[in-house]
């Protein structure tokens, strides 16, 4: 019944027209694969095209597919030596004496006042006179009050930008409106703000001892502010008295107002329970210099509330900027945090949803950049999803002439082009070249020198917009065909037996009705195709004219080809009946298959060949059960070796196997073929290699260990649905241009680079981000600022070629204090995570961790030395206000599985996290490194308000509590041992916690307010996040709880790694060493 072909290619050449004769007509019944001898190619793996072209080392592939520069052994921040502070001043400092040093010594007191004034100025309509406050850690109030008062002008930044947003933006028709000129530079840099953290006052404390518990540092009593002493905004702490402080959002720290006696003040031994002890010496995976150095005399336990709180920072920003309109008209403006709910209004700069930066003020010189060691990077999510209340990007069509560009640097027309000579010329903001305005584009200038059609043209007044691309931007100068989705299902024994194959087939019947489509169009034009495989591949002809689908088998996996062109990729709606028929039959056809071996690389190869033949780009959805062990190109073997952990060879576990997959990734990128891999393994699969094609083609990798339909089915289907339906572009090339003085030097993402400038992505979806690092190649001017233009050329879901442009203008500064005032912790962490995760491909993990700590200490020491008050005690830890929670994130990153050398961790899991993070945006890395922990036990089930998240520490849990924890990839419902039977009854319909079944993955649907409320919280989160999360229900002190505990990132790591408190102490000590 089954006709098996080998060397079909040769055969095909001779018999193309009779091909259908040797197809299998599926309606004739089941096919028992195992009964048929499948003749494998005897050639084995021979070096014939396309596999023969693998050239080790090409294009920096080995170095994690970076640009050629990436192949050098150490680069970026992972090779530089730490610059000691007693080094002579750098040239940059000498040029500008003010650069490194704060001009006037400003006390902490005055810093606080200034900070508040600045914040007030920024939002006078919202917070007319909030109380002065800043996070102050450890400084006794007395000494704070004794410090000199403010010395800098405090009103210089009041109301810098209160223009009404122009009505033109975000509306289909743009009308000029009365408004101030956009892009006006910020008038005055905000005054600096510091977060001091003092050393232990006790004489006997070890020198590098833990930072003091926060003695509140007082701000001036607020004018017209509510009385002090209101309950804290922060997390309700479980058992510790809450930190006192009024709920004034955005005031930089938890300690405004009068110091509450006895709470959060000086050390109060005995008051601080829980495991937050002093440093724990000898922990595995601890600090490079050895945590034992921290060990000294027994230390008193510290109040965790005294160190900067991420949840407080998040909450403060939400209060300050949440539910407001964020207009992008100001150069170098620091946007709201990624966690804050806001509405962005484009007024000349790209929304932070598309672009975020590590700092919005770049140092003017390379020396200054080197001095502070703050990485300069932008995280770009070019196709980011916009909320419903923000309008989609305008599409500009300049007809056959195409978009207007600078003749020299090829930057696209944007708000940074300056029109001169009555509108006949424009000067490029990037390279300063003066260009002629093409006649059709000519327009007169108004009295302000602005084109009179300024508000009618998105490319003149907006930060983000799209151009319709002309044929010049298309492959072979032909308009692209609509993209295709190919579903490739592993039908080997395990996948069939688990019920997965049936589940996929059933789901596709409904999912294919919801294929994504071009904005505004009625139906999807995406073509679909189907392949099943084990050791051989089965292609299906689902042409609409057929009564039954036809199967064609290709067993020669060494020389993969697609045996049919017509009828393989079809329009779903046209071929619906035949596809339904096929999806109904597939599970039955392989029901009795005993085949357990599979191929993998030939599957991807088949997909590329199919897209190539159809001359379209697209995506492969591969559902694979195990490591490919069948004799075929790309066959893998188990190379997991725990003995390599903690050695110089540990990096090999993360390096993909060279050869076949390397070439395959290039083929995929060249043909606009993206690969999404869904893995269902029961053991090691060499994920580093199997995921190498997806992670360089803009694809995603999903993994479901020991998949069971009952417990993992819904979780997988949610992922699949999200993945299939998400907005996506194909065959993309991204180019990042900058104004003179600096340039993009390195790129991180699910990308491929053939040269140093063009970021190639076979596909890019709404969740994929590229992190771009910048370096100086000259000095930058404070007047002109720094400009970034990201241009993404891609094919839309509807098959249109487009250019999406994002523009962003940054400040430049010769004052380090300005730089630290414009930093964004969440973006910094995104950059550090990606650069560290790439560095572990080349360097021992120990070195990478060491570099992370050194750079953290260096950045903070530089701030301490150059920007903090000269009068503050030398031993005080003072953190930049916008970086005050940087250490907790950095510590969490260092404890993340790729950076923890523990034999207890799965190599595949570590590899998966490493690769996933590479494509993440700032929002995703923020949540990953600081999970959200929601107390659910005392919320009002009838309220719409979500409970405020609490800090990720055991301290915050309670025996009678119930908490939901999620980090975008995992979700836990944690139940304290003492949970009340009423609570358990309401949620689980069980008499007590003891009756709870292990492995429960869903909450029963019960008709009571609490059950409904909790399920709605869970569902909202699942809806909101890019990935699905499996819900784990864990009981306090049950064995599975250990998995949950590793997400309590403020605590000591389960597999090594310090607690937040210990890390802060350690960093403080490092800083002090740097400063002496
Ligand atoms: Zn130019």
mmCIF file with all atom_site columns, C-alpha atoms in Angstrom, residues 375-542:
data_model
loop_
_atom_site.group_PDB
_atom_site.id
_atom_site.type_symbol
_atom_site.label_atom_id
_atom_site.label_alt_id
_atom_site.label_comp_id
_atom_site.label_asym_id
_atom_site.label_entity_id
_atom_site.label_seq_id
_atom_site.pdbx_PDB_ins_code
_atom_site.Cartn_x
_atom_site.Cartn_y
_atom_site.Cartn_z
_atom_site.occupancy
_atom_site.B_iso_or_equiv
_atom_site.pdbx_formal_charge
_atom_site.auth_seq_id
_atom_site.auth_comp_id
_atom_site.auth_asym_id
_atom_site.auth_atom_id
_atom_site.pdbx_PDB_model_num
ATOM 1   C CA . UNK A 1 375 ? 26.476  49.762 29.264 1.00 0.00 ? 375 UNK A CA 1
ATOM 2   C CA . UNK A 1 376 ? 24.877  51.816 26.521 1.00 0.00 ? 376 UNK A CA 1
ATOM 3   C CA . UNK A 1 377 ? 22.225  49.767 24.866 1.00 0.00 ? 377 UNK A CA 1
ATOM 4   C CA . UNK A 1 378 ? 18.768  49.901 23.417 1.00 0.00 ? 378 UNK A CA 1
ATOM 5   C CA . UNK A 1 379 ? 16.246  47.101 23.549 1.00 0.00 ? 379 UNK A CA 1
ATOM 6   C CA . UNK A 1 380 ? 14.101  47.193 20.444 1.00 0.00 ? 380 UNK A CA 1
ATOM 7   C CA . UNK A 1 381 ? 10.861  45.285 20.047 1.00 0.00 ? 381 UNK A CA 1
ATOM 8   C CA . UNK A 1 382 ? 10.076  46.420 16.526 1.00 0.00 ? 382 UNK A CA 1
ATOM 9   C CA . UNK A 1 383 ? 6.641   44.797 16.175 1.00 0.00 ? 383 UNK A CA 1
ATOM 10  C CA . UNK A 1 384 ? 5.532   45.249 19.768 1.00 0.00 ? 384 UNK A CA 1
ATOM 11  C CA . UNK A 1 385 ? 1.837   44.890 20.358 1.00 0.00 ? 385 UNK A CA 1
ATOM 12  C CA . UNK A 1 386 ? 0.049   48.126 21.172 1.00 0.00 ? 386 UNK A CA 1
ATOM 13  C CA . UNK A 1 387 ? -2.879  48.357 23.557 1.00 0.00 ? 387 UNK A CA 1
ATOM 14  C CA . UNK A 1 388 ? -6.270  49.017 22.045 1.00 0.00 ? 388 UNK A CA 1
ATOM 15  C CA . UNK A 1 389 ? -6.273  52.664 23.029 1.00 0.00 ? 389 UNK A CA 1
ATOM 16  C CA . UNK A 1 390 ? -3.090  53.340 21.049 1.00 0.00 ? 390 UNK A CA 1
ATOM 17  C CA . UNK A 1 391 ? -3.563  53.519 17.310 1.00 0.00 ? 391 UNK A CA 1
ATOM 18  C CA . UNK A 1 392 ? -1.586  51.293 14.962 1.00 0.00 ? 392 UNK A CA 1
ATOM 19  C CA . UNK A 1 393 ? 1.260   52.824 12.985 1.00 0.00 ? 393 UNK A CA 1
ATOM 20  C CA . UNK A 1 394 ? 0.530   54.923 9.934  1.00 0.00 ? 394 UNK A CA 1
ATOM 21  C CA . UNK A 1 395 ? 1.630   53.540 6.616  1.00 0.00 ? 395 UNK A CA 1
ATOM 22  C CA . UNK A 1 396 ? 3.227   56.140 4.355  1.00 0.00 ? 396 UNK A CA 1
ATOM 23  C CA . UNK A 1 397 ? 3.276   55.444 0.657  1.00 0.00 ? 397 UNK A CA 1
ATOM 24  C CA . UNK A 1 398 ? 5.591   57.547 -1.471 1.00 0.00 ? 398 UNK A CA 1
ATOM 25  C CA . UNK A 1 399 ? 4.688   55.637 -4.592 1.00 0.00 ? 399 UNK A CA 1
ATOM 26  C CA . UNK A 1 400 ? 7.198   54.316 -7.012 1.00 0.00 ? 400 UNK A CA 1
ATOM 27  C CA . UNK A 1 401 ? 9.986   56.591 -5.863 1.00 0.00 ? 401 UNK A CA 1
ATOM 28  C CA . UNK A 1 402 ? 9.920   54.943 -2.469 1.00 0.00 ? 402 UNK A CA 1
ATOM 29  C CA . UNK A 1 403 ? 10.734  56.477 0.887  1.00 0.00 ? 403 UNK A CA 1
ATOM 30  C CA . UNK A 1 404 ? 12.894  59.608 1.066  1.00 0.00 ? 404 UNK A CA 1
ATOM 31  C CA . UNK A 1 405 ? 16.342  58.824 2.422  1.00 0.00 ? 405 UNK A CA 1
ATOM 32  C CA . UNK A 1 406 ? 19.595  60.564 3.106  1.00 0.00 ? 406 UNK A CA 1
ATOM 33  C CA . UNK A 1 407 ? 21.896  60.089 0.133  1.00 0.00 ? 407 UNK A CA 1
ATOM 34  C CA . UNK A 1 408 ? 24.924  59.416 2.257  1.00 0.00 ? 408 UNK A CA 1
ATOM 35  C CA . UNK A 1 409 ? 23.907  57.354 5.304  1.00 0.00 ? 409 UNK A CA 1
ATOM 36  C CA . UNK A 1 410 ? 20.593  56.126 3.898  1.00 0.00 ? 410 UNK A CA 1
ATOM 37  C CA . UNK A 1 411 ? 18.666  57.130 7.012  1.00 0.00 ? 411 UNK A CA 1
ATOM 38  C CA . UNK A 1 412 ? 14.944  57.392 6.350  1.00 0.00 ? 412 UNK A CA 1
ATOM 39  C CA . UNK A 1 413 ? 12.984  60.611 6.454  1.00 0.00 ? 413 UNK A CA 1
ATOM 40  C CA . UNK A 1 414 ? 12.140  61.349 10.065 1.00 0.00 ? 414 UNK A CA 1
ATOM 41  C CA . UNK A 1 415 ? 11.632  64.198 12.526 1.00 0.00 ? 415 UNK A CA 1
ATOM 42  C CA . UNK A 1 416 ? 15.410  64.557 12.833 1.00 0.00 ? 416 UNK A CA 1
ATOM 43  C CA . UNK A 1 417 ? 15.823  65.854 9.278  1.00 0.00 ? 417 UNK A CA 1
ATOM 44  C CA . UNK A 1 418 ? 16.185  69.638 9.193  1.00 0.00 ? 418 UNK A CA 1
ATOM 45  C CA . UNK A 1 419 ? 14.672  71.420 6.193  1.00 0.00 ? 419 UNK A CA 1
ATOM 46  C CA . UNK A 1 420 ? 16.546  74.449 4.892  1.00 0.00 ? 420 UNK A CA 1
ATOM 47  C CA . UNK A 1 421 ? 16.620  76.868 1.949  1.00 0.00 ? 421 UNK A CA 1
ATOM 48  C CA . UNK A 1 422 ? 12.904  77.383 1.907  1.00 0.00 ? 422 UNK A CA 1
ATOM 49  C CA . UNK A 1 423 ? 12.306  73.659 1.950  1.00 0.00 ? 423 UNK A CA 1
ATOM 50  C CA . UNK A 1 424 ? 14.475  72.779 -1.041 1.00 0.00 ? 424 UNK A CA 1
ATOM 51  C CA . UNK A 1 425 ? 17.044  70.892 0.977  1.00 0.00 ? 425 UNK A CA 1
ATOM 52  C CA . UNK A 1 426 ? 17.220  68.892 4.155  1.00 0.00 ? 426 UNK A CA 1
ATOM 53  C CA . UNK A 1 427 ? 20.132  68.210 6.413  1.00 0.00 ? 427 UNK A CA 1
ATOM 54  C CA . UNK A 1 428 ? 20.391  64.703 7.744  1.00 0.00 ? 428 UNK A CA 1
ATOM 55  C CA . UNK A 1 429 ? 20.368  64.516 11.536 1.00 0.00 ? 429 UNK A CA 1
ATOM 56  C CA . UNK A 1 430 ? 22.472  61.369 11.455 1.00 0.00 ? 430 UNK A CA 1
ATOM 57  C CA . UNK A 1 431 ? 25.372  62.221 9.156  1.00 0.00 ? 431 UNK A CA 1
ATOM 58  C CA . UNK A 1 432 ? 24.784  65.966 8.571  1.00 0.00 ? 432 UNK A CA 1
ATOM 59  C CA . UNK A 1 433 ? 24.755  65.488 4.810  1.00 0.00 ? 433 UNK A CA 1
ATOM 60  C CA . UNK A 1 434 ? 22.721  68.139 3.002  1.00 0.00 ? 434 UNK A CA 1
ATOM 61  C CA . UNK A 1 435 ? 20.319  66.539 0.534  1.00 0.00 ? 435 UNK A CA 1
ATOM 62  C CA . UNK A 1 436 ? 18.101  67.912 -2.208 1.00 0.00 ? 436 UNK A CA 1
ATOM 63  C CA . UNK A 1 437 ? 14.405  67.481 -1.552 1.00 0.00 ? 437 UNK A CA 1
ATOM 64  C CA . UNK A 1 438 ? 12.932  65.558 -4.490 1.00 0.00 ? 438 UNK A CA 1
ATOM 65  C CA . UNK A 1 439 ? 10.455  67.782 -6.323 1.00 0.00 ? 439 UNK A CA 1
ATOM 66  C CA . UNK A 1 440 ? 7.335   65.742 -5.589 1.00 0.00 ? 440 UNK A CA 1
ATOM 67  C CA . UNK A 1 441 ? 8.200   65.946 -1.902 1.00 0.00 ? 441 UNK A CA 1
ATOM 68  C CA . UNK A 1 442 ? 8.855   69.697 -1.850 1.00 0.00 ? 442 UNK A CA 1
ATOM 69  C CA . UNK A 1 443 ? 6.920   71.814 0.601  1.00 0.00 ? 443 UNK A CA 1
ATOM 70  C CA . UNK A 1 444 ? 7.274   75.385 1.863  1.00 0.00 ? 444 UNK A CA 1
ATOM 71  C CA . UNK A 1 445 ? 8.448   76.150 5.360  1.00 0.00 ? 445 UNK A CA 1
ATOM 72  C CA . UNK A 1 446 ? 6.521   78.187 7.886  1.00 0.00 ? 446 UNK A CA 1
ATOM 73  C CA . UNK A 1 447 ? 7.927   81.092 9.898  1.00 0.00 ? 447 UNK A CA 1
ATOM 74  C CA . UNK A 1 448 ? 9.474   78.610 12.336 1.00 0.00 ? 448 UNK A CA 1
ATOM 75  C CA . UNK A 1 449 ? 11.298  76.843 9.537  1.00 0.00 ? 449 UNK A CA 1
ATOM 76  C CA . UNK A 1 450 ? 8.983   73.900 9.692  1.00 0.00 ? 450 UNK A CA 1
ATOM 77  C CA . UNK A 1 451 ? 7.311   72.391 6.672  1.00 0.00 ? 451 UNK A CA 1
ATOM 78  C CA . UNK A 1 452 ? 3.718   73.474 6.454  1.00 0.00 ? 452 UNK A CA 1
ATOM 79  C CA . UNK A 1 453 ? 2.677   69.869 5.954  1.00 0.00 ? 453 UNK A CA 1
ATOM 80  C CA . UNK A 1 454 ? 4.468   68.872 9.162  1.00 0.00 ? 454 UNK A CA 1
ATOM 81  C CA . UNK A 1 455 ? 1.436   67.368 10.851 1.00 0.00 ? 455 UNK A CA 1
ATOM 82  C CA . UNK A 1 456 ? 0.125   65.749 7.700  1.00 0.00 ? 456 UNK A CA 1
ATOM 83  C CA . UNK A 1 457 ? 3.142   63.581 7.282  1.00 0.00 ? 457 UNK A CA 1
ATOM 84  C CA . UNK A 1 458 ? 3.776   60.903 9.900  1.00 0.00 ? 458 UNK A CA 1
ATOM 85  C CA . UNK A 1 459 ? 7.442   60.669 8.905  1.00 0.00 ? 459 UNK A CA 1
ATOM 86  C CA . UNK A 1 460 ? 7.943   64.321 9.893  1.00 0.00 ? 460 UNK A CA 1
ATOM 87  C CA . UNK A 1 461 ? 6.232   64.418 13.225 1.00 0.00 ? 461 UNK A CA 1
ATOM 88  C CA . UNK A 1 462 ? 6.122   60.891 14.625 1.00 0.00 ? 462 UNK A CA 1
ATOM 89  C CA . UNK A 1 463 ? 8.654   58.605 16.188 1.00 0.00 ? 463 UNK A CA 1
ATOM 90  C CA . UNK A 1 464 ? 7.250   55.437 14.611 1.00 0.00 ? 464 UNK A CA 1
ATOM 91  C CA . UNK A 1 465 ? 5.582   54.799 11.254 1.00 0.00 ? 465 UNK A CA 1
ATOM 92  C CA . UNK A 1 466 ? 5.827   52.526 8.259  1.00 0.00 ? 466 UNK A CA 1
ATOM 93  C CA . UNK A 1 467 ? 6.713   53.044 4.624  1.00 0.00 ? 467 UNK A CA 1
ATOM 94  C CA . UNK A 1 468 ? 5.289   50.897 1.866  1.00 0.00 ? 468 UNK A CA 1
ATOM 95  C CA . UNK A 1 469 ? 8.376   49.335 0.336  1.00 0.00 ? 469 UNK A CA 1
ATOM 96  C CA . UNK A 1 470 ? 8.937   49.446 -3.386 1.00 0.00 ? 470 UNK A CA 1
ATOM 97  C CA . UNK A 1 471 ? 10.146  46.528 -5.482 1.00 0.00 ? 471 UNK A CA 1
ATOM 98  C CA . UNK A 1 472 ? 13.727  47.603 -4.763 1.00 0.00 ? 472 UNK A CA 1
ATOM 99  C CA . UNK A 1 473 ? 13.179  46.276 -1.270 1.00 0.00 ? 473 UNK A CA 1
ATOM 100 C CA . UNK A 1 474 ? 11.856  42.915 -2.418 1.00 0.00 ? 474 UNK A CA 1
ATOM 101 C CA . UNK A 1 475 ? 13.693  39.704 -3.125 1.00 0.00 ? 475 UNK A CA 1
ATOM 102 C CA . UNK A 1 476 ? 14.458  39.464 -6.862 1.00 0.00 ? 476 UNK A CA 1
ATOM 103 C CA . UNK A 1 477 ? 12.548  42.726 -7.291 1.00 0.00 ? 477 UNK A CA 1
ATOM 104 C CA . UNK A 1 478 ? 9.297   40.818 -7.122 1.00 0.00 ? 478 UNK A CA 1
ATOM 105 C CA . UNK A 1 479 ? 6.490   41.468 -4.677 1.00 0.00 ? 479 UNK A CA 1
ATOM 106 C CA . UNK A 1 480 ? 6.496   38.734 -2.051 1.00 0.00 ? 480 UNK A CA 1
ATOM 107 C CA . UNK A 1 481 ? 3.986   35.916 -2.005 1.00 0.00 ? 481 UNK A CA 1
ATOM 108 C CA . UNK A 1 482 ? 1.864   35.533 1.095  1.00 0.00 ? 482 UNK A CA 1
ATOM 109 C CA . UNK A 1 483 ? 3.715   33.627 3.837  1.00 0.00 ? 483 UNK A CA 1
ATOM 110 C CA . UNK A 1 484 ? 3.024   30.014 4.732  1.00 0.00 ? 484 UNK A CA 1
ATOM 111 C CA . UNK A 1 485 ? 2.700   28.013 7.946  1.00 0.00 ? 485 UNK A CA 1
ATOM 112 C CA . UNK A 1 486 ? 3.831   24.383 7.765  1.00 0.00 ? 486 UNK A CA 1
ATOM 113 C CA . UNK A 1 487 ? 2.766   22.038 10.546 1.00 0.00 ? 487 UNK A CA 1
ATOM 114 C CA . UNK A 1 488 ? 5.223   19.165 10.961 1.00 0.00 ? 488 UNK A CA 1
ATOM 115 C CA . UNK A 1 489 ? 4.111   16.506 13.402 1.00 0.00 ? 489 UNK A CA 1
ATOM 116 C CA . UNK A 1 490 ? 6.353   13.802 14.800 1.00 0.00 ? 490 UNK A CA 1
ATOM 117 C CA . UNK A 1 491 ? 4.181   10.677 14.690 1.00 0.00 ? 491 UNK A CA 1
ATOM 118 C CA . UNK A 1 492 ? 6.624   8.371  16.415 1.00 0.00 ? 492 UNK A CA 1
ATOM 119 C CA . UNK A 1 493 ? 5.461   6.008  19.138 1.00 0.00 ? 493 UNK A CA 1
ATOM 120 C CA . UNK A 1 494 ? 5.646   8.371  22.123 1.00 0.00 ? 494 UNK A CA 1
ATOM 121 C CA . UNK A 1 495 ? 3.756   11.219 20.545 1.00 0.00 ? 495 UNK A CA 1
ATOM 122 C CA . UNK A 1 496 ? 1.021   8.918  19.328 1.00 0.00 ? 496 UNK A CA 1
ATOM 123 C CA . UNK A 1 497 ? 0.752   7.034  22.579 1.00 0.00 ? 497 UNK A CA 1
ATOM 124 C CA . UNK A 1 498 ? 0.550   10.129 24.744 1.00 0.00 ? 498 UNK A CA 1
ATOM 125 C CA . UNK A 1 499 ? -2.395  11.337 22.718 1.00 0.00 ? 499 UNK A CA 1
ATOM 126 C CA . UNK A 1 500 ? -0.457  14.366 21.550 1.00 0.00 ? 500 UNK A CA 1
ATOM 127 C CA . UNK A 1 501 ? -0.868  13.672 17.843 1.00 0.00 ? 501 UNK A CA 1
ATOM 128 C CA . UNK A 1 502 ? -4.607  13.491 18.183 1.00 0.00 ? 502 UNK A CA 1
ATOM 129 C CA . UNK A 1 503 ? -4.636  16.583 20.331 1.00 0.00 ? 503 UNK A CA 1
ATOM 130 C CA . UNK A 1 504 ? -2.693  18.598 17.759 1.00 0.00 ? 504 UNK A CA 1
ATOM 131 C CA . UNK A 1 505 ? -4.869  17.417 14.899 1.00 0.00 ? 505 UNK A CA 1
ATOM 132 C CA . UNK A 1 506 ? -8.061  18.212 16.766 1.00 0.00 ? 506 UNK A CA 1
ATOM 133 C CA . UNK A 1 507 ? -6.788  21.637 17.764 1.00 0.00 ? 507 UNK A CA 1
ATOM 134 C CA . UNK A 1 508 ? -5.684  22.567 14.268 1.00 0.00 ? 508 UNK A CA 1
ATOM 135 C CA . UNK A 1 509 ? -9.220  22.230 13.016 1.00 0.00 ? 509 UNK A CA 1
ATOM 136 C CA . UNK A 1 510 ? -10.287 25.225 15.073 1.00 0.00 ? 510 UNK A CA 1
ATOM 137 C CA . UNK A 1 511 ? -6.972  27.034 15.217 1.00 0.00 ? 511 UNK A CA 1
ATOM 138 C CA . UNK A 1 512 ? -6.626  27.265 11.456 1.00 0.00 ? 512 UNK A CA 1
ATOM 139 C CA . UNK A 1 513 ? -9.837  29.268 11.402 1.00 0.00 ? 513 UNK A CA 1
ATOM 140 C CA . UNK A 1 514 ? -8.005  31.921 13.360 1.00 0.00 ? 514 UNK A CA 1
ATOM 141 C CA . UNK A 1 515 ? -4.864  32.371 11.340 1.00 0.00 ? 515 UNK A CA 1
ATOM 142 C CA . UNK A 1 516 ? -3.511  35.870 11.775 1.00 0.00 ? 516 UNK A CA 1
ATOM 143 C CA . UNK A 1 517 ? -4.327  38.370 9.091  1.00 0.00 ? 517 UNK A CA 1
ATOM 144 C CA . UNK A 1 518 ? -3.340  41.780 7.888  1.00 0.00 ? 518 UNK A CA 1
ATOM 145 C CA . UNK A 1 519 ? -4.802  44.619 9.894  1.00 0.00 ? 519 UNK A CA 1
ATOM 146 C CA . UNK A 1 520 ? -8.122  45.517 8.372  1.00 0.00 ? 520 UNK A CA 1
ATOM 147 C CA . UNK A 1 521 ? -8.420  42.583 6.014  1.00 0.00 ? 521 UNK A CA 1
ATOM 148 C CA . UNK A 1 522 ? -11.252 40.089 6.146  1.00 0.00 ? 522 UNK A CA 1
ATOM 149 C CA . UNK A 1 523 ? -9.442  36.810 5.923  1.00 0.00 ? 523 UNK A CA 1
ATOM 150 C CA . UNK A 1 524 ? -5.989  35.418 6.267  1.00 0.00 ? 524 UNK A CA 1
ATOM 151 C CA . UNK A 1 525 ? -3.942  34.859 3.144  1.00 0.00 ? 525 UNK A CA 1
ATOM 152 C CA . UNK A 1 526 ? -1.477  32.589 4.917  1.00 0.00 ? 526 UNK A CA 1
ATOM 153 C CA . UNK A 1 527 ? -1.001  29.269 3.142  1.00 0.00 ? 527 UNK A CA 1
ATOM 154 C CA . UNK A 1 528 ? -0.845  26.086 5.176  1.00 0.00 ? 528 UNK A CA 1
ATOM 155 C CA . UNK A 1 529 ? 0.873   22.765 4.644  1.00 0.00 ? 529 UNK A CA 1
ATOM 156 C CA . UNK A 1 530 ? 1.201   19.489 6.557  1.00 0.00 ? 530 UNK A CA 1
ATOM 157 C CA . UNK A 1 531 ? 3.958   16.967 7.133  1.00 0.00 ? 531 UNK A CA 1
ATOM 158 C CA . UNK A 1 532 ? 4.137   14.023 9.480  1.00 0.00 ? 532 UNK A CA 1
ATOM 159 C CA . UNK A 1 533 ? 7.362   12.174 10.188 1.00 0.00 ? 533 UNK A CA 1
ATOM 160 C CA . UNK A 1 534 ? 9.281   9.666  12.214 1.00 0.00 ? 534 UNK A CA 1
ATOM 161 C CA . UNK A 1 535 ? 12.279  8.133  10.417 1.00 0.00 ? 535 UNK A CA 1
ATOM 162 C CA . UNK A 1 536 ? 10.725  9.127  7.129  1.00 0.00 ? 536 UNK A CA 1
ATOM 163 C CA . UNK A 1 537 ? 8.701   12.124 6.063  1.00 0.00 ? 537 UNK A CA 1
ATOM 164 C CA . UNK A 1 538 ? 5.116   12.100 4.820  1.00 0.00 ? 538 UNK A CA 1
ATOM 165 C CA . UNK A 1 539 ? 3.949   15.039 2.769  1.00 0.00 ? 539 UNK A CA 1
ATOM 166 C CA . UNK A 1 540 ? 0.283   15.647 2.117  1.00 0.00 ? 540 UNK A CA 1
ATOM 167 C CA . UNK A 1 541 ? -1.442  16.923 -0.924 1.00 0.00 ? 541 UNK A CA 1
ATOM 168 C CA . UNK A 1 542 ? -4.505  18.816 0.305  1.00 0.00 ? 542 UNK A CA 1
#
